[in-house]
Coordinates of C-alpha atoms in Angstrom, one line a residue:
Chain K
M1 CA -17.0 66.4 37.2
T2 CA -20.2 64.0 37.4
L3 CA -20.1 61.0 40.7
R4 CA -20.7 58.1 38.5
Q5 CA -22.0 54.9 41.1
D6 CA -20.3 51.7 41.2
F7 CA -22.7 48.8 40.7
I8 CA -23.4 45.4 40.4
H9 CA -26.1 43.5 38.2
E10 CA -28.2 40.4 40.6
S11 CA -29.4 38.5 37.1
V12 CA -28.8 39.2 33.3
A13 CA -31.6 40.1 31.2
A14 CA -30.4 38.9 27.7
G15 CA -33.8 40.3 26.5
D16 CA -34.2 40.2 22.8
A17 CA -30.6 39.9 22.1
A18 CA -31.3 36.3 23.4
V19 CA -31.0 34.7 20.3
V20 CA -27.2 33.3 19.9
G21 CA -27.9 31.4 16.8
R22 CA -30.1 32.8 14.0
P23 CA -29.9 29.4 11.3
L24 CA -28.9 31.0 7.9
R25 CA -31.1 31.3 4.8
L26 CA -31.4 29.2 2.5
W27 CA -28.9 30.3 -0.2
E28 CA -26.4 30.9 2.5
R29 CA -27.4 27.3 2.8
L30 CA -26.3 25.5 -0.3
Y31 CA -24.0 27.9 -1.5
N32 CA -22.1 26.3 1.7
L33 CA -22.2 22.6 0.0
A34 CA -18.8 22.4 -1.6
W35 CA -19.6 19.9 -3.3
L36 CA -23.1 21.5 -5.0
R37 CA -20.6 24.6 -5.7
Q38 CA -18.5 22.3 -7.7
V39 CA -21.4 21.0 -9.3
A40 CA -22.5 24.3 -10.2
I41 CA -19.2 24.5 -11.8
I42 CA -19.1 21.7 -13.9
V43 CA -22.2 22.1 -15.2
A44 CA -20.7 25.8 -16.5
L45 CA -18.1 24.0 -18.3
A46 CA -19.8 21.7 -19.8
A47 CA -22.8 24.0 -21.3
A48 CA -19.6 26.5 -22.5
W49 CA -18.3 22.6 -24.4
Q50 CA -22.1 22.6 -25.9
I51 CA -21.8 26.1 -27.1
Y52 CA -18.5 25.8 -28.4
T53 CA -18.9 23.1 -30.5
S54 CA -22.4 24.0 -31.5
V55 CA -21.1 26.5 -32.9
L56 CA -17.4 25.7 -34.5
D57 CA -19.5 22.5 -36.5
N58 CA -16.9 20.3 -36.6
A59 CA -17.0 17.5 -34.9
L60 CA -14.1 15.5 -36.5
L61 CA -11.3 18.2 -34.6
F62 CA -14.1 19.0 -31.6
P63 CA -17.4 16.7 -31.4
T64 CA -19.7 18.7 -29.6
L65 CA -20.8 17.5 -25.2
D66 CA -24.1 15.6 -26.6
A67 CA -22.2 13.5 -29.1
T68 CA -19.3 12.5 -26.8
L69 CA -21.8 12.0 -24.3
E70 CA -23.5 9.6 -26.9
A71 CA -20.5 8.1 -27.6
F72 CA -19.5 7.7 -23.8
W73 CA -22.9 5.7 -23.2
Q74 CA -22.3 3.7 -26.4
G75 CA -18.9 2.8 -25.3
I76 CA -20.2 1.6 -22.3
V77 CA -23.2 -0.6 -24.0
R78 CA -21.1 -1.5 -26.6
G79 CA -17.4 -0.5 -27.1
G80 CA -16.3 -2.5 -23.8
L81 CA -15.6 1.0 -22.2
L82 CA -15.6 -0.3 -18.7
A83 CA -14.2 -3.2 -19.0
R84 CA -11.2 -1.4 -20.5
A85 CA -11.3 1.4 -17.7
W86 CA -11.2 -1.9 -15.3
A87 CA -7.9 -3.3 -17.1
S88 CA -6.4 0.3 -16.6
L89 CA -7.5 0.6 -13.0
S90 CA -6.3 -3.3 -11.9
V91 CA -3.4 -2.8 -12.9
L92 CA -3.3 0.7 -11.1
L93 CA -4.1 -0.6 -8.2
V94 CA -1.4 -3.3 -8.5
G95 CA 1.7 -0.8 -9.1
Y96 CA -0.3 1.9 -6.3
A97 CA 0.1 -0.8 -3.1
I98 CA 3.1 -1.7 -4.9
G99 CA 4.6 1.4 -4.4
I100 CA 3.3 2.5 -1.4
A101 CA 4.5 -0.4 0.4
L102 CA 8.1 0.2 -0.4
A103 CA 7.6 3.7 0.4
F104 CA 7.0 3.3 3.8
L105 CA 9.8 0.8 4.0
L106 CA 11.8 3.2 2.7
A107 CA 10.6 6.8 4.5
V108 CA 10.1 4.3 8.6
A109 CA 14.1 2.9 7.7
A110 CA 15.2 6.6 7.3
M111 CA 13.5 7.6 10.4
T112 CA 14.6 4.2 12.2
S113 CA 19.1 5.2 11.1
R114 CA 20.9 7.5 9.6
I115 CA 21.8 5.6 6.4
G116 CA 18.4 5.2 6.2
N117 CA 18.1 9.1 5.5
D118 CA 21.3 9.1 3.3
L119 CA 19.6 6.2 1.4
L120 CA 16.1 7.4 1.1
D121 CA 17.7 11.1 0.5
T122 CA 20.3 9.9 -2.4
L123 CA 17.6 7.7 -4.0
T124 CA 14.6 10.0 -4.6
S125 CA 17.3 12.7 -5.3
M126 CA 18.5 10.3 -8.5
F127 CA 14.6 8.8 -9.1
N128 CA 12.2 11.1 -8.6
P129 CA 13.0 13.4 -11.2
L130 CA 13.3 10.4 -14.2
P131 CA 10.2 10.6 -15.5
A132 CA 8.3 7.3 -15.7
I133 CA 7.7 6.6 -19.3
A134 CA 11.9 7.4 -19.6
L135 CA 11.8 4.3 -17.7
L136 CA 9.0 1.8 -19.9
P137 CA 11.8 0.6 -22.8
L138 CA 13.7 -0.3 -19.9
A139 CA 10.3 -2.1 -18.6
L140 CA 9.9 -3.5 -21.7
I141 CA 13.2 -5.4 -21.6
W142 CA 12.9 -6.4 -18.5
F143 CA 9.5 -8.0 -18.4
G144 CA 8.6 -8.2 -21.6
L145 CA 5.1 -6.8 -22.9
G146 CA 2.4 -7.6 -20.3
A147 CA 1.4 -6.3 -17.1
S148 CA 4.5 -6.7 -15.1
S149 CA 5.8 -3.2 -17.5
L150 CA 3.3 -1.7 -16.8
V151 CA 3.6 -2.6 -12.9
F152 CA 6.9 -1.0 -13.0
V153 CA 7.0 2.2 -14.3
L154 CA 3.9 2.6 -12.0
I155 CA 6.0 1.6 -9.4
H156 CA 8.5 4.0 -10.1
S157 CA 6.3 7.3 -10.6
V158 CA 4.1 6.3 -6.9
M159 CA 7.2 5.9 -4.9
W160 CA 9.0 8.5 -4.3
P161 CA 6.3 11.5 -4.2
V162 CA 5.4 9.1 -1.4
A163 CA 8.4 8.5 -0.1
L164 CA 9.5 12.6 0.2
N165 CA 6.0 13.3 1.7
A166 CA 5.6 10.7 4.2
H167 CA 9.6 10.9 5.1
A168 CA 8.7 15.3 5.7
G169 CA 5.9 15.0 7.1
F170 CA 7.8 12.2 9.9
R171 CA 10.1 15.1 10.0
A172 CA 7.5 17.4 10.9
V173 CA 6.1 15.5 14.5
S174 CA 6.9 17.6 16.7
T175 CA 9.4 17.0 19.5
T176 CA 6.7 16.9 22.6
L177 CA 5.0 14.6 20.1
R178 CA 7.9 12.0 20.5
M179 CA 8.7 12.7 24.1
V180 CA 5.5 11.7 25.2
G181 CA 5.7 8.5 23.0
R182 CA 8.6 7.3 24.4
N183 CA 7.5 8.4 27.9
Y184 CA 5.6 5.7 27.0
G185 CA 8.1 2.9 26.2
L186 CA 7.6 3.6 22.3
R187 CA 11.0 3.0 20.4
G188 CA 11.9 2.3 17.1
L189 CA 9.3 0.9 14.9
S190 CA 7.0 1.5 17.9
L191 CA 7.4 4.9 17.8
V192 CA 6.8 5.6 14.3
L193 CA 3.7 3.2 14.0
R194 CA 1.8 4.1 16.8
I195 CA 3.1 8.2 17.0
L196 CA 4.9 9.5 13.8
L197 CA 2.1 7.6 11.5
P198 CA -0.8 9.7 12.7
A199 CA 1.0 12.6 13.3
A200 CA 1.8 13.7 9.8
F201 CA -1.0 11.4 8.4
P202 CA -1.4 15.1 6.4
S203 CA 1.1 15.3 5.1
I204 CA 1.1 11.4 4.2
L205 CA -2.3 11.9 2.9
A206 CA -0.9 14.5 0.5
G207 CA 1.3 12.3 -0.7
L208 CA -0.4 9.7 -1.5
K209 CA -2.8 12.0 -3.4
I210 CA 0.2 13.5 -5.3
G211 CA 1.0 9.1 -5.6
W212 CA -2.8 8.4 -7.1
A213 CA -2.4 11.5 -9.6
F214 CA 1.1 11.1 -10.8
A215 CA 0.2 7.0 -11.2
W216 CA -2.5 7.8 -12.9
R217 CA -1.2 10.1 -15.8
T218 CA 2.0 7.5 -16.1
L219 CA -0.6 4.3 -17.3
I220 CA -2.2 6.2 -19.5
A221 CA 0.3 7.6 -21.1
A222 CA 2.9 4.3 -20.6
E223 CA -0.9 2.4 -22.5
M224 CA -1.3 5.0 -25.2
V225 CA 3.0 4.0 -26.4
Y226 CA 2.5 0.5 -25.6
G227 CA -0.6 -0.2 -24.3
V228 CA -1.3 -3.7 -26.7
A229 CA 0.9 -5.1 -24.1
S230 CA -1.3 -5.8 -21.5
G231 CA -4.4 -7.8 -22.8
G232 CA -7.0 -6.3 -24.2
G233 CA -5.3 -3.0 -23.9
G234 CA -6.7 -0.4 -20.8
L235 CA -8.4 3.1 -21.5
G236 CA -4.8 4.8 -22.9
W237 CA -5.0 2.0 -25.8
Y238 CA -9.1 3.1 -25.9
I239 CA -8.6 6.5 -26.7
Y240 CA -4.4 5.8 -28.8
E241 CA -7.0 2.8 -31.5
N242 CA -10.2 5.4 -31.6
K243 CA -7.5 8.5 -32.4
N244 CA -6.7 6.3 -35.5
M245 CA -9.7 5.4 -36.5
L246 CA -10.6 9.5 -36.1
E247 CA -13.5 8.6 -34.0
T248 CA -12.8 11.7 -32.4
A249 CA -16.6 11.4 -30.1
N250 CA -14.5 8.4 -28.2
V251 CA -11.0 9.5 -27.8
F252 CA -13.0 12.4 -25.5
A253 CA -15.3 9.5 -24.9
G254 CA -12.3 7.9 -22.9
L255 CA -10.8 11.2 -21.8
L256 CA -14.7 11.6 -20.1
M257 CA -13.9 8.1 -17.7
V258 CA -10.8 9.0 -17.0
I259 CA -11.8 12.6 -15.2
I260 CA -14.8 10.6 -14.1
I261 CA -12.6 8.5 -12.4
G262 CA -9.8 10.9 -11.5
L263 CA -13.0 12.4 -9.6
A264 CA -15.1 9.8 -8.0
V265 CA -11.5 8.6 -6.1
E266 CA -10.2 12.9 -5.4
N267 CA -13.9 12.7 -3.8
L268 CA -15.0 9.7 -2.9
V269 CA -12.2 7.8 -1.7
F270 CA -9.9 10.2 -0.5
G271 CA -12.6 12.8 0.3
I272 CA -13.9 10.5 2.4
V273 CA -10.8 9.2 4.4
E274 CA -9.8 13.5 4.9
R275 CA -12.9 13.7 7.3
R276 CA -12.3 10.5 9.0
T277 CA -9.5 11.4 9.9
V278 CA -7.5 15.1 9.5
R279 CA -10.6 16.9 9.5
R280 CA -11.8 14.8 13.1
W281 CA -8.8 15.4 14.9
G282 CA -8.7 18.8 14.1
M283 CA -5.4 18.8 11.2
Q284 CA -6.8 20.7 9.0
A285 CA -8.7 22.8 8.1
Chain C
M1 CA 14.6 11.1 56.2
A2 CA 11.1 11.0 54.2
A3 CA 8.9 13.9 54.9
D4 CA 6.0 11.7 55.0
G5 CA 8.4 9.3 57.0
S6 CA 6.8 6.5 55.3
S7 CA 10.1 4.8 53.5
A8 CA 13.3 5.8 54.6
G9 CA 15.2 8.1 52.0
P10 CA 15.2 10.0 49.3
L11 CA 13.1 9.0 46.1
L12 CA 15.1 10.5 43.6
V13 CA 19.0 12.1 43.7
T14 CA 20.7 13.9 42.2
R15 CA 24.4 14.1 42.9
G16 CA 26.9 16.3 41.1
V17 CA 25.5 16.8 37.6
T18 CA 26.8 18.1 34.9
L19 CA 24.5 18.1 31.3
Q20 CA 26.2 19.4 28.4
Y21 CA 24.4 19.2 24.9
K22 CA 25.7 20.1 21.3
T23 CA 24.6 22.8 18.9
A24 CA 25.7 22.8 15.6
E25 CA 29.1 24.9 16.7
T26 CA 29.0 24.6 20.9
L27 CA 29.4 22.1 23.2
V28 CA 26.9 23.9 26.0
T29 CA 27.3 23.3 29.5
A30 CA 23.7 23.7 30.6
T31 CA 24.3 22.4 34.0
Y32 CA 27.3 22.3 36.4
R33 CA 27.2 19.4 39.8
V34 CA 24.2 20.0 40.6
D35 CA 23.2 18.3 43.8
F36 CA 19.2 17.8 45.4
S37 CA 16.7 15.1 46.6
V38 CA 13.5 14.6 46.0
F39 CA 11.6 12.7 48.9
R40 CA 8.3 11.2 48.9
S41 CA 5.2 13.2 48.1
D42 CA 7.8 16.0 48.1
R43 CA 6.5 19.0 45.4
Y44 CA 10.0 19.9 44.4
V45 CA 10.4 23.0 42.4
L46 CA 13.5 23.2 40.1
L47 CA 12.9 28.2 39.9
G48 CA 15.4 30.5 38.3
P49 CA 15.6 32.5 35.0
S50 CA 16.2 31.3 31.3
G51 CA 19.7 29.7 30.8
C52 CA 19.7 28.3 34.5
G53 CA 19.3 24.6 32.6
K54 CA 15.9 23.9 34.7
S55 CA 14.1 21.8 31.6
T56 CA 17.2 20.1 31.0
L57 CA 17.3 19.0 34.3
L58 CA 13.5 17.6 34.2
K59 CA 15.1 15.8 31.4
A60 CA 17.1 14.9 32.5
V61 CA 15.7 13.4 35.5
G62 CA 12.7 12.1 32.0
G63 CA 15.4 10.2 30.9
Y64 CA 16.1 11.7 28.1
I65 CA 19.1 13.2 27.9
R66 CA 22.5 11.3 29.9
P67 CA 24.3 13.8 31.9
T68 CA 27.8 13.7 31.5
E69 CA 29.2 13.1 35.3
G70 CA 27.4 13.0 38.2
S71 CA 24.5 10.8 38.5
I72 CA 20.5 10.7 38.9
T73 CA 19.0 7.3 41.2
L74 CA 15.3 7.2 41.2
A75 CA 14.5 4.9 44.2
G76 CA 18.5 3.5 44.2
S77 CA 18.4 3.0 40.7
E78 CA 20.3 4.8 38.3
I79 CA 18.1 6.8 35.2
T80 CA 19.4 5.6 32.4
R81 CA 16.3 6.2 29.2
P82 CA 12.7 7.6 29.1
G83 CA 10.2 5.2 31.5
P84 CA 6.7 5.1 32.8
D85 CA 7.5 5.3 36.0
R86 CA 8.4 9.5 35.1
V87 CA 6.2 10.4 33.6
M88 CA 6.4 13.9 31.5
V89 CA 4.1 16.8 31.2
F90 CA 4.7 19.6 29.3
Q91 CA 3.7 23.3 28.3
E92 CA 3.6 23.1 25.1
F93 CA -1.3 22.5 24.1
D94 CA -0.1 19.3 21.5
Q95 CA 1.3 16.9 24.0
L96 CA -2.3 15.3 23.5
L97 CA -2.2 12.9 20.3
P98 CA -4.7 15.0 18.4
W99 CA -5.9 11.9 17.0
K100 CA -7.5 10.0 19.8
T101 CA -10.0 11.1 22.0
V102 CA -9.7 12.3 25.5
Q103 CA -10.1 8.9 27.0
E104 CA -8.2 7.6 24.2
N105 CA -5.3 9.7 24.7
V106 CA -5.1 8.1 28.7
V107 CA -5.4 4.9 27.9
F108 CA -3.0 4.5 25.4
A109 CA -0.6 5.6 27.7
L110 CA -1.7 2.6 29.7
T111 CA -1.5 1.0 27.1
A112 CA 1.2 1.4 25.3
S113 CA 3.7 1.4 28.4
G114 CA 2.1 -1.9 29.0
T115 CA 0.4 -0.6 32.3
L116 CA -2.7 -1.4 32.9
A117 CA -5.0 -3.6 29.4
G118 CA -8.7 -3.4 28.7
R119 CA -11.6 -2.4 30.4
A120 CA -9.4 -2.1 33.1
A121 CA -7.9 0.7 31.7
Q122 CA -11.3 2.0 30.5
E123 CA -11.5 2.1 33.9
R124 CA -8.5 4.1 35.8
A125 CA -8.5 6.6 32.6
R126 CA -12.1 7.4 33.4
H127 CA -11.6 7.4 36.8
Y128 CA -8.5 10.2 36.6
I129 CA -10.3 12.3 33.6
A130 CA -12.9 12.8 36.1
K131 CA -10.5 13.4 39.1
V132 CA -9.2 16.6 36.7
G133 CA -13.5 17.4 35.9
L134 CA -13.2 16.6 32.4
E135 CA -15.6 13.5 32.8
K136 CA -18.3 15.2 30.4
F137 CA -15.5 15.7 28.3
G138 CA -14.2 11.2 27.6
E139 CA -15.5 11.4 23.6
S140 CA -13.8 14.9 23.1
Y141 CA -10.7 15.5 20.2
P142 CA -8.5 17.2 21.8
H143 CA -8.8 20.2 19.2
T144 CA -12.4 20.8 20.3
L145 CA -10.6 21.8 23.8
S146 CA -9.1 24.7 25.7
G147 CA -5.9 25.4 26.8
G148 CA -6.8 24.3 30.4
M149 CA -8.6 21.8 29.1
K150 CA -5.6 20.5 27.5
A151 CA -3.2 20.9 30.0
R152 CA -5.4 19.1 32.5
V153 CA -5.3 16.1 30.4
A154 CA -2.4 16.2 30.4
I155 CA -2.5 15.8 33.8
A156 CA -4.9 13.4 34.4
R157 CA -2.4 11.2 32.1
G158 CA -0.1 11.7 34.4
M159 CA -1.7 10.3 37.8
A160 CA -3.7 7.4 35.3
M161 CA -0.1 5.8 35.3
E162 CA 0.7 6.5 39.1
P163 CA 4.7 7.1 38.7
Q164 CA 7.0 7.2 41.1
I165 CA 7.3 11.0 40.7
I166 CA 5.2 13.7 37.4
L167 CA 7.9 15.6 36.2
M168 CA 6.1 19.4 35.4
D169 CA 7.9 21.4 33.2
E170 CA 5.7 25.1 33.4
P171 CA 3.1 23.0 32.1
F172 CA 1.1 26.2 32.8
A173 CA 2.8 28.9 31.3
A174 CA 1.4 28.9 28.3
L175 CA -2.2 29.6 29.9
D176 CA -3.6 32.5 31.0
A177 CA -3.5 34.7 34.2
L178 CA -7.0 33.4 35.7
T179 CA -7.2 29.9 34.0
R180 CA -3.0 29.3 35.5
R181 CA -4.8 30.2 38.9
K182 CA -7.4 27.9 38.8
M183 CA -5.4 25.2 37.4
Q184 CA -2.7 25.8 40.6
D185 CA -5.7 25.5 43.1
D186 CA -5.9 22.7 41.6
L187 CA -3.3 21.5 41.4
L188 CA -2.4 21.6 45.1
Q189 CA -6.3 19.6 45.4
L190 CA -5.7 16.7 43.5
W191 CA -1.9 16.3 45.9
E192 CA -4.3 16.5 48.8
E193 CA -6.0 13.7 47.7
T194 CA -2.9 11.3 46.1
R195 CA 0.1 12.9 47.5
F196 CA 2.1 12.2 44.1
T197 CA 5.0 13.2 44.1
V198 CA 5.8 16.3 41.7
L199 CA 9.3 17.7 40.1
F200 CA 7.4 20.4 39.4
V201 CA 10.4 23.6 36.9
T202 CA 8.9 27.4 36.4
H203 CA 10.4 30.9 36.2
S204 CA 7.5 32.5 38.4
V205 CA 8.4 33.3 41.8
P206 CA 5.1 33.4 43.3
E207 CA 4.3 30.0 41.0
A208 CA 7.0 28.2 42.6
I209 CA 6.3 29.6 46.4
K210 CA 2.4 28.7 45.9
L211 CA 2.4 25.5 44.4
G212 CA 5.9 24.1 46.4
N213 CA 6.9 22.3 49.5
R214 CA 10.8 23.0 49.0
I215 CA 12.5 25.4 46.1
L216 CA 15.4 24.8 44.5
L217 CA 17.5 28.5 43.5
L218 CA 19.4 28.0 39.8
S219 CA 22.1 30.9 38.6
P220 CA 22.5 30.9 34.9
H221 CA 25.0 30.1 32.4
P222 CA 25.9 27.3 33.6
G223 CA 23.4 26.2 36.0
R224 CA 24.1 25.8 39.7
V225 CA 22.2 25.9 43.1
K226 CA 21.9 28.9 44.7
A227 CA 19.9 27.8 47.5
E228 CA 17.0 25.6 48.9
L229 CA 14.2 27.3 50.4
G230 CA 11.4 25.8 52.2
S231 CA 8.1 27.1 51.3
G232 CA 4.9 26.4 52.9
G233 CA 2.9 27.9 50.1
K234 CA 2.5 31.4 51.1
D235 CA 4.7 34.7 50.9
E236 CA 6.3 34.3 54.3
I237 CA 9.3 36.1 56.7
H238 CA 11.5 33.5 55.5
A239 CA 14.0 32.7 58.8
L240 CA 16.5 31.7 57.6
S241 CA 16.9 35.8 55.6
G242 CA 13.8 37.8 58.4
A243 CA 13.1 38.9 54.3
M244 CA 9.8 37.7 52.7
L245 CA 10.5 34.1 50.7
S246 CA 9.3 35.7 47.3
E247 CA 12.2 38.7 48.2
T248 CA 15.0 36.7 49.8
I249 CA 14.6 34.5 46.1
L250 CA 14.6 37.7 44.5
R251 CA 17.2 38.7 46.2
L252 CA 19.2 35.9 45.7
L253 CA 18.9 35.4 41.8
F254 CA 20.0 39.5 41.3
A255 CA 22.0 38.7 43.4
E256 CA 24.0 36.7 40.7
E257 CA 23.4 38.9 37.8
D258 CA 24.7 42.0 39.5
I259 CA 28.0 40.3 39.9
A260 CA 28.2 38.8 36.2
A261 CA 27.7 42.7 35.7
E262 CA 30.7 44.3 37.4
A263 CA 32.1 41.0 36.4
S264 CA 31.6 41.8 33.0
Q265 CA 32.8 45.7 33.6

């Protein structure tokens, strides 16, 4: 048996181990930038594209990256690609906004009454699986050739997923938070707006993203079928026209535009909203 | 007589309260004909094992559940719905609104309830946040705080409302032992300063003895009043039983179980 002495240090020196935080190396810091990683992936894909198409050497089937970029540039300068993109976007925004507004009305009704809940359940299970394009013939009969037909199918494609997500989010709000809201006198609509809406925001944001993607797809597809309906036509019609003229590089340029807008909205609009809300609040990692 | 003599009669009166709630298959009786009275500036503890309906009782006082029998009155008027005159402090850490800072959480309570607005609300929020020792964290979001700090914010929010009574549902149960002890000391300190009335639910005997001046013992299935004992804040010989207060409480709680065990044999 060794005798062990009790001891108490009067002061605890940290010594050399006192460096609590060491700055990361340049490489580690660069790798931590999400956008940089994304750019690297895109560059790799672009390189693969260029190499493959150079080897294939068939501009009709699969134009090279530089031919596509050239067509993209020419499209913007002369072919009115930006005007086409705007034509698509302006219709899209109208449909998206109305779809979201209706979705929230439905979700709020579902939260405030039992019959509203049944209404949402029934309607979403009926209409959510119905492809928006399938409604286009009906839309043309009802609204004629024009932007309003497109807006109608857009509303259909946005409304159900957004309403479903919002409702799921509302229902997942903890009982404690609801009780806190009621404790301070909130009831009905004020409870929904001041407690449920922000508390369910991660889920609502996910719904808005899904709704956006659905709307974008629906619109491009609808324009390809009935694109000439909306004035000068949108991006879908641009792609379709150029396919008919066997301008494959222009088809790719149109697709590139669709992708660029999608990336921009995802990273800029939704990315910023996410950083300012759910991440800042610690509701999403 | 009121505990502090400032007003006549009890503040909160619970008479013959039976509470029932429905699950999918059964109608559960949580408490059966419970009577108790809380006076102004009381630190009144509801103590009992799980299943004694103490949390349900607190929710009924909060106005979230209507009694199927009996009545609950606060300062003479019957409780029918939740209201800002009775503020709940919960055990769960998510009782703070995650999208609001500490300051905004307290201000929210004041403005949503229509108690105060604008500058006055900001001032009062700051005052009570400082009172619980979080003046440096006013602009922090709840997810950056520790569990103990979140509990402090919830208490600050409740006190800022300056309600008739603060209802605490095991507010320290989710904290680690060291933090819990500190929180208990601080709660007593806050009480010394403002003498608020608090109804406190716990299943910890030491916590009940330390925090309460009156302890209501509830026996389970369904919850009924077993005893009401006074506490001087320390575990001492109790005049009624001649034993230590903690032993008296444990004996009362276990006696019930033994009888139940015999009956089931």
